[in-house]
Amino acid sequence: MGHRSRTLLTGGLMLLLCPAVARAADASPSAGDITRLENEIARLQQDQREQRQLILQLMQMQESLLRYLNSGGPAPTAVPSLAPGAAAPAPLPRSTTSHGAPLAAVPPASTGSITGHVQVGGGLPNEAYVYFDGPRGVPAHPPTIEIKQANRQFVPMVAVVPVGAHVLFPNQDTVFHNVFSNTPGDAFDVGTLKAGQVPRPVTLLKPGHVEVFCNIHSKMRADVLVVPNTHWTRVRADGTFHLPAIPIGNRRVVVWGPDLKPASQQVDVTAEGASVTLSTEVRSTGPHLNKQGGAYGSYEN
């Protein structure tokens, strides 16, 4: 075929194809085309949401890692759960001991310690305690303690027990005693006890200060602090104290002593701990009444 013939053939084909191309360019997209486009947009939006979620989770993991490193603990090895379909990041390197053995992953801290100082106007008394006024509940195995009567006094004269504790009041004296308390919520009366007698235990169910007396001997006195949980400690001679394993958050701590006015303060406990200063004053204790609400008689000896 000659050059002229090929040129004529090409021109004829173009004349035949141009109308079809023009009609295809002018045609509107079909319903199927629109559906495919919408599905593609939805898929891209879902991918974007998953990527955003992955970024947030990685930021949280980085924050947790920095917190552990700043506190001197080993780095966590667990990777947070990822959004469906998202690629998992490379695992963090495990911390090792000096012998090269891997350390176990440390869970996020949920408690912190409270350290502090107690200031008392008039000087620190012989005994003072600080406790965490938090969740209350009877422990699975409540303790049992003894407060004896010996030499016409209670031994010990001060005790701290968790709510639900049982207290025995054995009479190890050579005279009669009658142990009682009129403290609201924890009132009791063990009756008259002869020498060597051990009454049934008393269960203390209400947190707070329980004053214990003898109905025969007015000078006998015991003070029992019922704490709502096991988070309590005795204040040192220099007025300092340390409360470990306190749940993280805004917490209330209380200072108490048999010769102190109770005082409390709110403190923000973090994984790094917290510090607080508690201020209180010495309180005076005067004569008390017998269990009938009257004055002691002349029979006291």
XYZ file of C-alpha atoms in Angstrom:
301
model
C 0.000 0.000 0.000
C 1.342 3.339 -1.021
C 1.882 6.366 1.169
C -1.106 8.183 -0.277
C -3.402 5.181 0.314
C -2.335 4.861 3.947
C -2.959 8.565 4.517
C -6.476 8.332 3.065
C -7.249 5.274 5.235
C -6.036 6.943 8.400
C -8.072 10.043 7.707
C -11.174 7.954 7.106
C -10.781 6.078 10.383
C -10.400 9.349 12.300
C -13.640 10.645 10.733
C -15.412 7.485 11.900
C -13.929 7.521 15.474
C -14.298 11.209 16.332
C -18.085 11.157 16.803
C -17.814 8.101 19.117
C -15.077 9.770 21.175
C -17.105 12.939 21.426
C -20.184 11.030 22.558
C -18.104 9.180 25.239
C -16.692 12.475 26.557
C -20.163 14.007 26.800
C -21.709 10.928 28.550
C -22.552 11.336 32.336
C -21.056 8.847 34.895
C -23.223 5.816 35.500
C -24.731 4.737 38.856
C -22.076 2.031 39.104
C -19.332 4.612 38.688
C -20.805 6.729 41.511
C -21.081 3.704 43.826
C -17.478 2.709 43.204
C -16.359 6.276 43.909
C -18.325 6.438 47.165
C -16.875 3.102 48.312
C -13.361 4.318 47.595
C -13.953 7.530 49.581
C -15.353 5.523 52.518
C -12.309 3.224 52.471
C -9.930 6.184 52.496
C -11.816 7.766 55.420
C -11.641 4.492 57.390
C -7.905 4.259 56.721
C -7.516 7.819 57.965
C -9.389 7.059 61.194
C -7.294 3.952 61.847
C -4.073 5.862 61.247
C -5.192 8.620 63.648
C -6.022 6.024 66.316
C -2.648 4.360 65.851
C -0.854 7.697 66.262
C -2.735 8.396 69.527
C -1.880 4.957 70.882
C 1.772 5.366 69.994
C 1.822 8.744 71.750
C 0.335 7.166 74.883
C 2.906 4.389 74.776
C 5.699 6.951 74.416
C 4.377 8.908 77.403
C 4.261 5.719 79.497
C 7.801 4.820 78.431
C 9.145 8.256 79.372
C 7.420 8.075 82.766
C 9.065 4.733 83.553
C 12.468 5.886 82.393
C 12.239 9.063 84.490
C 11.279 7.023 87.577
C 14.252 4.694 87.099
C 12.162 1.597 86.382
C 12.560 -0.811 83.463
C 10.870 0.054 80.204
C 7.542 -1.691 79.529
C 7.564 -4.238 76.726
C 3.837 -4.570 76.126
C 2.443 -2.875 73.005
C -1.067 -1.397 73.293
C -3.840 -2.916 71.219
C -4.044 -1.405 67.756
C -6.963 -0.326 65.636
C -8.341 -3.103 63.368
C -6.268 -3.458 60.244
C -3.452 -1.181 61.478
C 0.144 -2.364 61.228
C 1.829 -3.106 64.563
C 4.893 -0.996 65.385
C 8.244 -2.615 66.072
C 8.489 -3.955 69.667
C 10.417 -1.943 72.234
C 13.792 -3.322 73.341
C 13.602 -5.251 76.628
C 15.512 -3.981 79.617
C 18.117 -6.404 80.912
C 19.902 -7.105 84.144
C 23.662 -6.820 84.579
C 23.859 -10.479 83.497
C 21.942 -9.870 80.282
C 18.745 -11.599 81.456
C 15.545 -9.831 80.392
C 13.524 -8.098 83.085
C 9.795 -8.662 83.413
C 7.541 -5.893 82.176
C 6.354 -3.531 84.924
C 2.644 -2.658 84.980
C 1.628 1.001 85.242
C 1.929 2.323 88.787
C -1.397 2.601 90.622
C -0.102 3.701 94.041
C 2.279 6.219 95.523
C 3.732 7.065 98.932
C 2.881 9.978 101.200
C 5.642 11.421 103.308
C 5.130 14.286 105.664
C 5.520 16.037 108.961
C 3.171 16.619 111.883
C 3.332 19.972 113.642
C 1.723 20.170 117.071
C 1.214 23.342 119.042
C 2.555 22.645 122.516
C 4.912 19.854 121.432
C 4.443 16.394 119.959
C 2.719 13.970 122.377
C 3.919 10.458 123.130
C 1.729 8.880 120.484
C 0.348 10.184 117.193
C -0.831 8.354 114.085
C -1.556 9.232 110.466
C -3.972 7.257 108.326
C -5.553 7.340 104.875
C -9.262 8.101 105.132
C -10.245 6.098 102.070
C -12.475 3.173 101.123
C -13.974 1.333 104.066
C -14.640 -2.362 104.384
C -14.258 -5.252 106.791
C -11.130 -7.263 105.864
C -11.492 -10.921 104.909
C -9.717 -11.956 108.110
C -10.223 -9.252 110.789
C -7.492 -9.271 113.438
C -8.071 -9.956 117.113
C -6.163 -7.981 119.750
C -6.123 -7.949 123.543
C -6.437 -4.958 125.860
C -5.741 -6.361 129.301
C -6.675 -5.015 132.706
C -3.598 -5.200 134.917
C -2.554 -3.141 137.929
C -5.823 -1.214 137.546
C -4.996 0.109 134.123
C -5.478 -0.937 130.520
C -2.543 -2.527 128.713
C -1.980 -1.183 126.099
C -3.604 2.172 126.746
C -3.604 3.073 123.020
C -4.360 0.738 120.108
C -5.001 1.093 116.367
C -7.134 -1.512 114.593
C -8.854 -1.749 111.182
C -12.624 -1.675 110.969
C -14.078 -5.089 111.800
C -11.342 -5.978 114.313
C -12.157 -8.027 117.405
C -10.953 -6.821 120.816
C -10.643 -9.013 123.909
C -10.615 -7.471 127.404
C -9.219 -10.154 129.745
C -9.095 -9.297 133.444
C -5.591 -10.154 134.660
C -6.034 -8.131 137.837
C -6.934 -9.255 141.344
C -10.015 -7.008 141.510
C -13.277 -6.697 139.615
C -13.532 -4.566 136.486
C -16.390 -3.501 134.239
C -15.184 -2.444 130.779
C -17.477 -0.296 128.631
C -17.638 2.364 125.923
C -20.402 4.838 125.127
C -18.878 5.813 121.763
C -21.725 6.150 119.225
C -21.582 3.338 116.677
C -19.105 1.282 118.715
C -20.711 1.278 122.186
C -20.377 -1.893 124.246
C -20.494 -3.217 127.815
C -18.711 -6.460 128.690
C -20.224 -6.536 132.190
C -18.508 -7.163 135.499
C -15.356 -9.264 135.155
C -13.801 -11.134 138.029
C -10.087 -11.897 138.250
C -8.873 -14.134 135.442
C -12.089 -13.861 133.418
C -11.996 -13.376 129.634
C -15.246 -11.994 128.120
C -16.462 -12.492 124.577
C -14.642 -10.281 122.032
C -16.019 -6.912 121.031
C -16.223 -6.156 117.285
C -15.592 -2.539 116.261
C -17.413 -1.662 113.049
C -17.350 2.131 112.860
C -14.139 4.012 111.992
C -13.128 6.655 114.488
C -11.952 7.174 118.060
C -13.357 4.735 120.646
C -12.984 5.732 124.308
C -12.855 2.756 126.688
C -13.375 3.024 130.454
C -13.927 0.901 133.530
C -17.213 1.489 135.328
C -15.545 0.795 138.678
C -12.227 2.664 138.370
C -12.529 6.160 136.901
C -8.787 6.551 136.288
C -8.691 3.628 133.884
C -8.827 4.700 130.267
C -7.931 3.240 126.866
C -8.129 4.904 123.455
C -8.715 2.796 120.345
C -8.445 4.264 116.848
C -10.529 2.292 114.342
C -9.112 3.040 110.888
C -11.151 2.452 107.694
C -8.406 0.366 106.044
C -4.870 -0.888 106.638
C -3.120 2.331 105.495
C -1.909 3.862 108.753
C 1.393 4.513 110.502
C 2.745 5.858 113.746
C 4.381 9.286 113.656
C 8.079 9.196 114.481
C 9.546 11.038 117.451
C 10.729 13.860 115.157
C 7.208 14.338 113.758
C 7.837 12.700 110.368
C 5.864 9.833 108.857
C 5.695 7.659 105.735
C 2.525 6.096 104.272
C 3.292 3.638 101.439
C 1.023 2.142 98.757
C -1.665 4.849 98.737
C -3.947 4.737 95.649
C -3.150 7.486 93.156
C -5.540 10.453 93.206
C -6.757 13.212 95.497
C -6.670 11.646 98.970
C -7.491 12.671 102.534
C -4.998 11.975 105.310
C -5.773 12.361 109.005
C -3.551 12.797 112.036
C -4.863 11.453 115.339
C -3.599 10.962 118.847
C -5.307 10.318 122.202
C -4.181 13.772 123.338
C -4.559 15.571 119.978
C -7.311 17.396 118.183
C -7.894 15.410 114.965
C -6.784 17.244 111.809
C -6.923 16.294 108.138
C -5.748 17.522 104.756
C -6.309 16.676 101.084
C -3.247 15.698 99.059
C -2.717 14.762 95.402
C -0.936 11.402 95.280
C 0.976 10.539 92.099
C 3.243 7.641 91.128
C 6.161 9.832 92.255
C 4.542 10.258 95.691
C 3.344 13.273 97.650
C 4.367 15.375 100.624
C 2.155 17.011 103.242
C 2.390 18.886 106.528
C -0.346 18.314 109.116
C -0.900 20.840 111.891
C -2.879 20.199 115.071
C -3.021 21.041 118.771
C -2.963 19.210 122.080
C -6.386 18.667 123.609
C -7.154 18.351 127.293
C -9.151 15.442 128.700
C -11.186 15.952 131.837
C -13.096 13.568 134.083
C -15.562 11.260 132.344
C -18.904 9.847 133.443
C -19.742 6.246 134.207
C -21.739 4.083 131.810
C -25.039 5.333 133.264
C -24.005 8.914 132.519
C -23.454 9.834 136.149
C -20.508 10.595 138.419
C -18.388 7.810 139.886
C -19.319 6.771 143.395
C -17.243 6.479 146.527
C -16.853 2.712 146.063
C -13.902 3.264 143.737
C -10.639 1.892 145.146
